[in-house]
Amino acid sequence: MVATLQDLFGIDAPIVLGPFGGLSSVELTAAVSEAGGLGSYGLYGYSADRISDTLAALHSATSRPFAVNLWLPTGDEVTPSEVDLAPAIEATAPLFDELGLAHPLPPIEFLPDLDSQLTAVLDAAPAALSVVFGVPSERLVTAAHSRGIRVIGTATTVAEAVALDAAGVDAVVATGAEAGGHRVSFLRPAEQSLVGTFALVPQVVDAVGVPVIAAGGIADRRGVA
């Protein structure tokens, strides 16, 4: 028998806040958790130190379970050494001069290392870690489970959901084509993975052995029902 989301995460209602990177807030995440759902916080681009500070703030704001989200590497990341930033720096130089500010220097890296992010998350031990853009490694899943952290994968097709289930995730988000934000497809291009929510969800439920979270285009009571 598949566990309920309530049993899996220790929450009162099967409601999960979307962890939008760059738009998450400690206050909203904590409010959803305090109301009985699973508050979630997007950590895209966060350094390890910032992750530690953010999770400390979340633990201070709520004693209820919450989740955080990390992006898995997609394989097409670039480094500052691969991009010529000089034109952008030159174009904005007059603005910095007008304000009496030093011109910005190229960053050492565009995105922090996943391993350092993961270490910070594991040390802070949220109730759950969700990932997008791929299948978490066996090492990631094992490390999370060893700390009592549930792992949530995100799928846009049945095949992706099956791959996530095989990797040992504890729940799968079935995110339909109506969902806002990034298309987090990883087995096929996003434009070839546009399955609607209400077609995707029952197929994923039939294909995996873990709880399924529906996302995308659910905007009223009828959609929830």
PDB file of C-alpha atoms in Angstrom:
ATOM      1  CA  MET A   1       0.000   0.000   0.000  1.00  0.00           C
ATOM      2  CA  VAL A   2       1.374   3.409  -0.986  1.00  0.00           C
ATOM      3  CA  ALA A   3       1.884   5.766   1.952  1.00  0.00           C
ATOM      4  CA  THR A   4      -0.010   9.022   2.009  1.00  0.00           C
ATOM      5  CA  LEU A   5       1.780  12.349   1.754  1.00  0.00           C
ATOM      6  CA  GLN A   6       0.639  13.038   5.294  1.00  0.00           C
ATOM      7  CA  ASP A   7       2.353   9.896   6.583  1.00  0.00           C
ATOM      8  CA  LEU A   8       5.427  10.391   4.425  1.00  0.00           C
ATOM      9  CA  PHE A   9       6.179  13.953   5.496  1.00  0.00           C
ATOM     10  CA  GLY A  10       4.389  14.215   8.830  1.00  0.00           C
ATOM     11  CA  ILE A  11       1.957  16.861   7.586  1.00  0.00           C
ATOM     12  CA  ASP A  12      -1.771  17.363   8.117  1.00  0.00           C
ATOM     13  CA  ALA A  13      -2.933  18.154   4.571  1.00  0.00           C
ATOM     14  CA  PRO A  14      -1.641  16.842   1.209  1.00  0.00           C
ATOM     15  CA  ILE A  15      -0.656  20.316   0.019  1.00  0.00           C
ATOM     16  CA  VAL A  16       2.884  21.175  -1.112  1.00  0.00           C
ATOM     17  CA  LEU A  17       4.146  24.693  -1.764  1.00  0.00           C
ATOM     18  CA  GLY A  18       6.019  25.080  -5.058  1.00  0.00           C
ATOM     19  CA  PRO A  19       9.704  25.838  -4.319  1.00  0.00           C
ATOM     20  CA  PHE A  20      10.302  28.672  -6.769  1.00  0.00           C
ATOM     21  CA  GLY A  21      13.980  29.628  -6.929  1.00  0.00           C
ATOM     22  CA  GLY A  22      14.496  33.358  -6.487  1.00  0.00           C
ATOM     23  CA  LEU A  23      10.912  33.894  -5.306  1.00  0.00           C
ATOM     24  CA  SER A  24      10.804  31.779  -2.158  1.00  0.00           C
ATOM     25  CA  SER A  25      10.536  33.366   1.259  1.00  0.00           C
ATOM     26  CA  VAL A  26      11.047  32.076   4.764  1.00  0.00           C
ATOM     27  CA  GLU A  27       7.741  33.638   5.796  1.00  0.00           C
ATOM     28  CA  LEU A  28       5.619  31.918   3.123  1.00  0.00           C
ATOM     29  CA  THR A  29       7.364  28.576   3.522  1.00  0.00           C
ATOM     30  CA  ALA A  30       6.850  28.641   7.269  1.00  0.00           C
ATOM     31  CA  ALA A  31       3.227  29.768   6.914  1.00  0.00           C
ATOM     32  CA  VAL A  32       2.346  26.805   4.685  1.00  0.00           C
ATOM     33  CA  SER A  33       4.057  24.390   7.076  1.00  0.00           C
ATOM     34  CA  GLU A  34       2.338  25.950  10.092  1.00  0.00           C
ATOM     35  CA  ALA A  35      -1.017  25.574   8.309  1.00  0.00           C
ATOM     36  CA  GLY A  36      -0.419  21.833   7.964  1.00  0.00           C
ATOM     37  CA  GLY A  37       1.020  21.570   4.452  1.00  0.00           C
ATOM     38  CA  LEU A  38       4.586  21.073   3.290  1.00  0.00           C
ATOM     39  CA  GLY A  39       6.214  24.460   2.875  1.00  0.00           C
ATOM     40  CA  SER A  40       9.018  24.446   0.316  1.00  0.00           C
ATOM     41  CA  TYR A  41      11.926  26.781  -0.439  1.00  0.00           C
ATOM     42  CA  GLY A  42      13.888  26.994  -3.699  1.00  0.00           C
ATOM     43  CA  LEU A  43      17.672  27.123  -3.258  1.00  0.00           C
ATOM     44  CA  TYR A  44      18.718  27.657  -6.887  1.00  0.00           C
ATOM     45  CA  GLY A  45      22.019  29.525  -7.040  1.00  0.00           C
ATOM     46  CA  TYR A  46      22.492  29.585  -3.262  1.00  0.00           C
ATOM     47  CA  SER A  47      25.991  29.120  -1.850  1.00  0.00           C
ATOM     48  CA  ALA A  48      26.521  26.641   0.958  1.00  0.00           C
ATOM     49  CA  ASP A  49      26.740  29.443   3.531  1.00  0.00           C
ATOM     50  CA  ARG A  50      23.525  31.014   2.286  1.00  0.00           C
ATOM     51  CA  ILE A  51      21.793  27.623   2.393  1.00  0.00           C
ATOM     52  CA  SER A  52      22.911  27.145   6.005  1.00  0.00           C
ATOM     53  CA  ASP A  53      21.638  30.587   6.972  1.00  0.00           C
ATOM     54  CA  THR A  54      18.328  30.085   5.139  1.00  0.00           C
ATOM     55  CA  LEU A  55      17.619  26.702   6.700  1.00  0.00           C
ATOM     56  CA  ALA A  56      18.514  28.035  10.132  1.00  0.00           C
ATOM     57  CA  ALA A  57      15.952  30.785   9.588  1.00  0.00           C
ATOM     58  CA  LEU A  58      13.370  28.232   8.466  1.00  0.00           C
ATOM     59  CA  HIS A  59      13.969  26.038  11.509  1.00  0.00           C
ATOM     60  CA  SER A  60      13.544  29.135  13.686  1.00  0.00           C
ATOM     61  CA  ALA A  61      10.328  30.133  11.910  1.00  0.00           C
ATOM     62  CA  THR A  62       8.590  26.756  12.133  1.00  0.00           C
ATOM     63  CA  SER A  63       8.942  23.475  13.962  1.00  0.00           C
ATOM     64  CA  ARG A  64       6.804  21.767  11.334  1.00  0.00           C
ATOM     65  CA  PRO A  65       8.209  19.799   8.362  1.00  0.00           C
ATOM     66  CA  PHE A  66       9.378  21.710   5.296  1.00  0.00           C
ATOM     67  CA  ALA A  67      11.210  20.913   2.062  1.00  0.00           C
ATOM     68  CA  VAL A  68      13.969  22.600   0.098  1.00  0.00           C
ATOM     69  CA  ASN A  69      14.760  22.305  -3.601  1.00  0.00           C
ATOM     70  CA  LEU A  70      17.996  21.938  -5.556  1.00  0.00           C
ATOM     71  CA  TRP A  71      18.656  21.844  -9.299  1.00  0.00           C
ATOM     72  CA  LEU A  72      20.667  18.895 -10.573  1.00  0.00           C
ATOM     73  CA  PRO A  73      23.357  19.667 -13.186  1.00  0.00           C
ATOM     74  CA  THR A  74      21.949  19.585 -16.717  1.00  0.00           C
ATOM     75  CA  GLY A  75      25.272  19.175 -18.503  1.00  0.00           C
ATOM     76  CA  ASP A  76      25.114  22.447 -20.414  1.00  0.00           C
ATOM     77  CA  GLU A  77      26.407  24.719 -17.668  1.00  0.00           C
ATOM     78  CA  VAL A  78      29.028  27.288 -18.632  1.00  0.00           C
ATOM     79  CA  THR A  79      31.802  28.867 -16.587  1.00  0.00           C
ATOM     80  CA  PRO A  80      32.846  32.546 -16.582  1.00  0.00           C
ATOM     81  CA  SER A  81      35.976  31.622 -18.539  1.00  0.00           C
ATOM     82  CA  GLU A  82      33.765  30.422 -21.399  1.00  0.00           C
ATOM     83  CA  VAL A  83      31.804  33.670 -21.707  1.00  0.00           C
ATOM     84  CA  ASP A  84      33.036  37.117 -22.760  1.00  0.00           C
ATOM     85  CA  LEU A  85      31.516  39.454 -20.189  1.00  0.00           C
ATOM     86  CA  ALA A  86      33.496  42.507 -21.291  1.00  0.00           C
ATOM     87  CA  PRO A  87      30.740  43.957 -23.537  1.00  0.00           C
ATOM     88  CA  ALA A  88      28.217  43.811 -20.700  1.00  0.00           C
ATOM     89  CA  ILE A  89      30.636  45.368 -18.226  1.00  0.00           C
ATOM     90  CA  GLU A  90      31.493  48.144 -20.681  1.00  0.00           C
ATOM     91  CA  ALA A  91      27.837  48.824 -21.499  1.00  0.00           C
ATOM     92  CA  THR A  92      26.905  49.269 -17.847  1.00  0.00           C
ATOM     93  CA  ALA A  93      30.075  51.149 -16.850  1.00  0.00           C
ATOM     94  CA  PRO A  94      28.467  54.634 -17.197  1.00  0.00           C
ATOM     95  CA  LEU A  95      25.765  53.665 -14.725  1.00  0.00           C
ATOM     96  CA  PHE A  96      28.306  52.589 -12.139  1.00  0.00           C
ATOM     97  CA  ASP A  97      30.357  55.746 -12.789  1.00  0.00           C
ATOM     98  CA  GLU A  98      27.294  57.942 -12.310  1.00  0.00           C
ATOM     99  CA  LEU A  99      26.652  56.369  -8.926  1.00  0.00           C
ATOM    100  CA  GLY A 100      30.306  56.363  -7.916  1.00  0.00           C
ATOM    101  CA  LEU A 101      30.430  52.597  -7.677  1.00  0.00           C
ATOM    102  CA  ALA A 102      33.291  50.293  -8.590  1.00  0.00           C
ATOM    103  CA  HIS A 103      32.852  48.372 -11.810  1.00  0.00           C
ATOM    104  CA  PRO A 104      31.797  44.746 -11.217  1.00  0.00           C
ATOM    105  CA  LEU A 105      34.346  41.992 -11.663  1.00  0.00           C
ATOM    106  CA  PRO A 106      33.528  38.723 -13.464  1.00  0.00           C
ATOM    107  CA  PRO A 107      32.414  36.095 -10.941  1.00  0.00           C
ATOM    108  CA  ILE A 108      34.602  33.116 -10.122  1.00  0.00           C
ATOM    109  CA  GLU A 109      31.625  30.869 -10.915  1.00  0.00           C
ATOM    110  CA  PHE A 110      28.048  31.355 -12.071  1.00  0.00           C
ATOM    111  CA  LEU A 111      26.565  28.605  -9.921  1.00  0.00           C
ATOM    112  CA  PRO A 112      27.786  26.978  -6.719  1.00  0.00           C
ATOM    113  CA  ASP A 113      28.942  23.372  -6.704  1.00  0.00           C
ATOM    114  CA  LEU A 114      26.109  20.864  -6.119  1.00  0.00           C
ATOM    115  CA  ASP A 115      28.161  18.867  -3.619  1.00  0.00           C
ATOM    116  CA  SER A 116      28.689  21.902  -1.402  1.00  0.00           C
ATOM    117  CA  GLN A 117      24.991  22.755  -1.619  1.00  0.00           C
ATOM    118  CA  LEU A 118      24.022  19.190  -0.758  1.00  0.00           C
ATOM    119  CA  THR A 119      26.374  19.091   2.224  1.00  0.00           C
ATOM    120  CA  ALA A 120      24.746  22.230   3.628  1.00  0.00           C
ATOM    121  CA  VAL A 121      21.266  20.763   3.141  1.00  0.00           C
ATOM    122  CA  LEU A 122      22.233  17.457   4.769  1.00  0.00           C
ATOM    123  CA  ASP A 123      23.750  19.234   7.755  1.00  0.00           C
ATOM    124  CA  ALA A 124      20.562  21.277   8.270  1.00  0.00           C
ATOM    125  CA  ALA A 125      18.314  18.207   7.852  1.00  0.00           C
ATOM    126  CA  PRO A 126      15.001  19.524   6.477  1.00  0.00           C
ATOM    127  CA  ALA A 127      12.135  17.053   6.284  1.00  0.00           C
ATOM    128  CA  ALA A 128      12.510  16.724   2.522  1.00  0.00           C
ATOM    129  CA  LEU A 129      14.758  17.587  -0.393  1.00  0.00           C
ATOM    130  CA  SER A 130      13.219  17.930  -3.835  1.00  0.00           C
ATOM    131  CA  VAL A 131      15.251  17.969  -7.046  1.00  0.00           C
ATOM    132  CA  VAL A 132      14.557  19.005 -10.623  1.00  0.00           C
ATOM    133  CA  PHE A 133      16.175  18.433 -14.039  1.00  0.00           C
ATOM    134  CA  GLY A 134      17.199  14.840 -13.515  1.00  0.00           C
ATOM    135  CA  VAL A 135      17.482  11.689 -11.463  1.00  0.00           C
ATOM    136  CA  PRO A 136      19.286  11.996  -8.119  1.00  0.00           C
ATOM    137  CA  SER A 137      22.312   9.784  -7.754  1.00  0.00           C
ATOM    138  CA  GLU A 138      22.334   6.755  -5.468  1.00  0.00           C
ATOM    139  CA  ARG A 139      24.847   8.632  -3.314  1.00  0.00           C
ATOM    140  CA  LEU A 140      22.500  11.608  -2.932  1.00  0.00           C
ATOM    141  CA  VAL A 141      19.497   9.460  -2.064  1.00  0.00           C
ATOM    142  CA  THR A 142      21.465   7.336   0.408  1.00  0.00           C
ATOM    143  CA  ALA A 143      22.991  10.389   2.076  1.00  0.00           C
ATOM    144  CA  ALA A 144      19.601  12.058   2.436  1.00  0.00           C
ATOM    145  CA  HIS A 145      17.933   8.951   3.804  1.00  0.00           C
ATOM    146  CA  SER A 146      20.759   8.477   6.308  1.00  0.00           C
ATOM    147  CA  ARG A 147      19.812  11.882   7.761  1.00  0.00           C
ATOM    148  CA  GLY A 148      16.079  11.107   7.773  1.00  0.00           C
ATOM    149  CA  ILE A 149      15.462  13.387   4.795  1.00  0.00           C
ATOM    150  CA  ARG A 150      12.844  12.340   2.248  1.00  0.00           C
ATOM    151  CA  VAL A 151      13.727  12.803  -1.437  1.00  0.00           C
ATOM    152  CA  ILE A 152      11.241  14.118  -4.002  1.00  0.00           C
ATOM    153  CA  GLY A 153      11.856  13.873  -7.744  1.00  0.00           C
ATOM    154  CA  THR A 154      10.126  15.864 -10.472  1.00  0.00           C
ATOM    155  CA  ALA A 155       8.806  14.344 -13.714  1.00  0.00           C
ATOM    156  CA  THR A 156       7.113  15.710 -16.822  1.00  0.00           C
ATOM    157  CA  THR A 157       6.479  12.291 -18.410  1.00  0.00           C
ATOM    158  CA  VAL A 158       5.706   8.778 -17.257  1.00  0.00           C
ATOM    159  CA  ALA A 159       9.160   7.591 -18.334  1.00  0.00           C
ATOM    160  CA  GLU A 160      10.800  10.226 -16.154  1.00  0.00           C
ATOM    161  CA  ALA A 161       8.606   9.231 -13.203  1.00  0.00           C
ATOM    162  CA  VAL A 162       9.588   5.580 -13.628  1.00  0.00           C
ATOM    163  CA  ALA A 163      13.286   6.539 -13.702  1.00  0.00           C
ATOM    164  CA  LEU A 164      12.876   8.532 -10.507  1.00  0.00           C
ATOM    165  CA  ASP A 165      11.005   5.709  -8.793  1.00  0.00           C
ATOM    166  CA  ALA A 166      13.784   3.282  -9.733  1.00  0.00           C
ATOM    167  CA  ALA A 167      16.332   5.665  -8.203  1.00  0.00           C
ATOM    168  CA  GLY A 168      14.640   5.366  -4.810  1.00  0.00           C
ATOM    169  CA  VAL A 169      12.887   8.705  -4.408  1.00  0.00           C
ATOM    170  CA  ASP A 170      10.139   8.855  -1.800  1.00  0.00           C
ATOM    171  CA  ALA A 171       7.641  10.827  -3.906  1.00  0.00           C
ATOM    172  CA  VAL A 172       7.274  12.090  -7.456  1.00  0.00           C
ATOM    173  CA  VAL A 173       5.937  15.456  -8.580  1.00  0.00           C
ATOM    174  CA  ALA A 174       3.975  14.971 -11.806  1.00  0.00           C
ATOM    175  CA  THR A 175       4.288  18.428 -13.311  1.00  0.00           C
ATOM    176  CA  GLY A 176       1.987  18.982 -16.263  1.00  0.00           C
ATOM    177  CA  ALA A 177       2.462  21.215 -19.269  1.00  0.00           C
ATOM    178  CA  GLU A 178       0.276  23.860 -17.616  1.00  0.00           C
ATOM    179  CA  ALA A 179       2.785  24.404 -14.809  1.00  0.00           C
ATOM    180  CA  GLY A 180       4.509  27.765 -14.744  1.00  0.00           C
ATOM    181  CA  GLY A 181       8.233  28.342 -14.606  1.00  0.00           C
ATOM    182  CA  HIS A 182      10.876  26.080 -16.103  1.00  0.00           C
ATOM    183  CA  ARG A 183      10.028  22.839 -17.868  1.00  0.00           C
ATOM    184  CA  VAL A 184      12.154  20.407 -15.909  1.00  0.00           C
ATOM    185  CA  SER A 185      12.182  17.612 -18.513  1.00  0.00           C
ATOM    186  CA  PHE A 186      15.351  15.524 -18.610  1.00  0.00           C
ATOM    187  CA  LEU A 187      14.836  12.384 -20.732  1.00  0.00           C
ATOM    188  CA  ARG A 188      13.562  14.218 -23.803  1.00  0.00           C
ATOM    189  CA  PRO A 189      13.482  17.912 -24.739  1.00  0.00           C
ATOM    190  CA  ALA A 190      10.838  19.974 -22.968  1.00  0.00           C
ATOM    191  CA  GLU A 191       8.923  20.592 -26.190  1.00  0.00           C
ATOM    192  CA  GLN A 192       8.560  16.815 -26.573  1.00  0.00           C
ATOM    193  CA  SER A 193       7.373  16.346 -22.993  1.00  0.00           C
ATOM    194  CA  LEU A 194       4.284  18.535 -22.857  1.00  0.00           C
ATOM    195  CA  VAL A 195       1.777  16.206 -21.214  1.00  0.00           C
ATOM    196  CA  GLY A 196      -1.180  17.903 -19.542  1.00  0.00           C
ATOM    197  CA  THR A 197      -1.538  17.558 -15.779  1.00  0.00           C
ATOM    198  CA  PHE A 198      -4.808  15.673 -15.775  1.00  0.00           C
ATOM    199  CA  ALA A 199      -3.529  13.198 -18.344  1.00  0.00           C
ATOM    200  CA  LEU A 200      -0.129  12.830 -16.686  1.00  0.00           C
ATOM    201  CA  VAL A 201      -1.123  12.320 -13.052  1.00  0.00           C
ATOM    202  CA  PRO A 202      -3.176   9.085 -13.339  1.00  0.00           C
ATOM    203  CA  GLN A 203      -0.613   7.542 -15.671  1.00  0.00           C
ATOM    204  CA  VAL A 204       2.208   8.302 -13.232  1.00  0.00           C
ATOM    205  CA  VAL A 205       0.159   6.961 -10.313  1.00  0.00           C
ATOM    206  CA  ASP A 206      -0.276   3.694 -12.213  1.00  0.00           C
ATOM    207  CA  ALA A 207       3.420   3.499 -13.116  1.00  0.00           C
ATOM    208  CA  VAL A 208       5.175   4.162  -9.801  1.00  0.00           C
ATOM    209  CA  GLY A 209       5.021   2.790  -6.298  1.00  0.00           C
ATOM    210  CA  VAL A 210       5.424   6.055  -4.378  1.00  0.00           C
ATOM    211  CA  PRO A 211       3.067   8.960  -3.661  1.00  0.00           C
ATOM    212  CA  VAL A 212       2.479  11.368  -6.541  1.00  0.00           C
ATOM    213  CA  ILE A 213       2.133  15.138  -6.179  1.00  0.00           C
ATOM    214  CA  ALA A 214       0.117  16.860  -8.912  1.00  0.00           C
ATOM    215  CA  ALA A 215       1.364  20.217 -10.209  1.00  0.00           C
ATOM    216  CA  GLY A 216       0.295  22.514 -13.019  1.00  0.00           C
ATOM    217  CA  GLY A 217      -2.924  24.298 -13.877  1.00  0.00           C
ATOM    218  CA  ILE A 218      -4.761  23.479 -10.649  1.00  0.00           C
ATOM    219  CA  ALA A 219      -6.356  26.788  -9.814  1.00  0.00           C
ATOM    220  CA  ASP A 220      -9.674  26.177  -8.047  1.00  0.00           C
ATOM    221  CA  ARG A 221     -11.590  23.790  -5.772  1.00  0.00           C
ATOM    222  CA  ARG A 222     -12.797  21.707  -8.704  1.00  0.00           C
ATOM    223  CA  GLY A 223      -9.258  21.183  -9.932  1.00  0.00           C
ATOM    224  CA  VAL A 224      -8.106  20.105  -6.483  1.00  0.00           C
ATOM    225  CA  ALA A 225     -11.011  17.681  -6.158  1.00  0.00           C
TER     226      ALA A 225
END
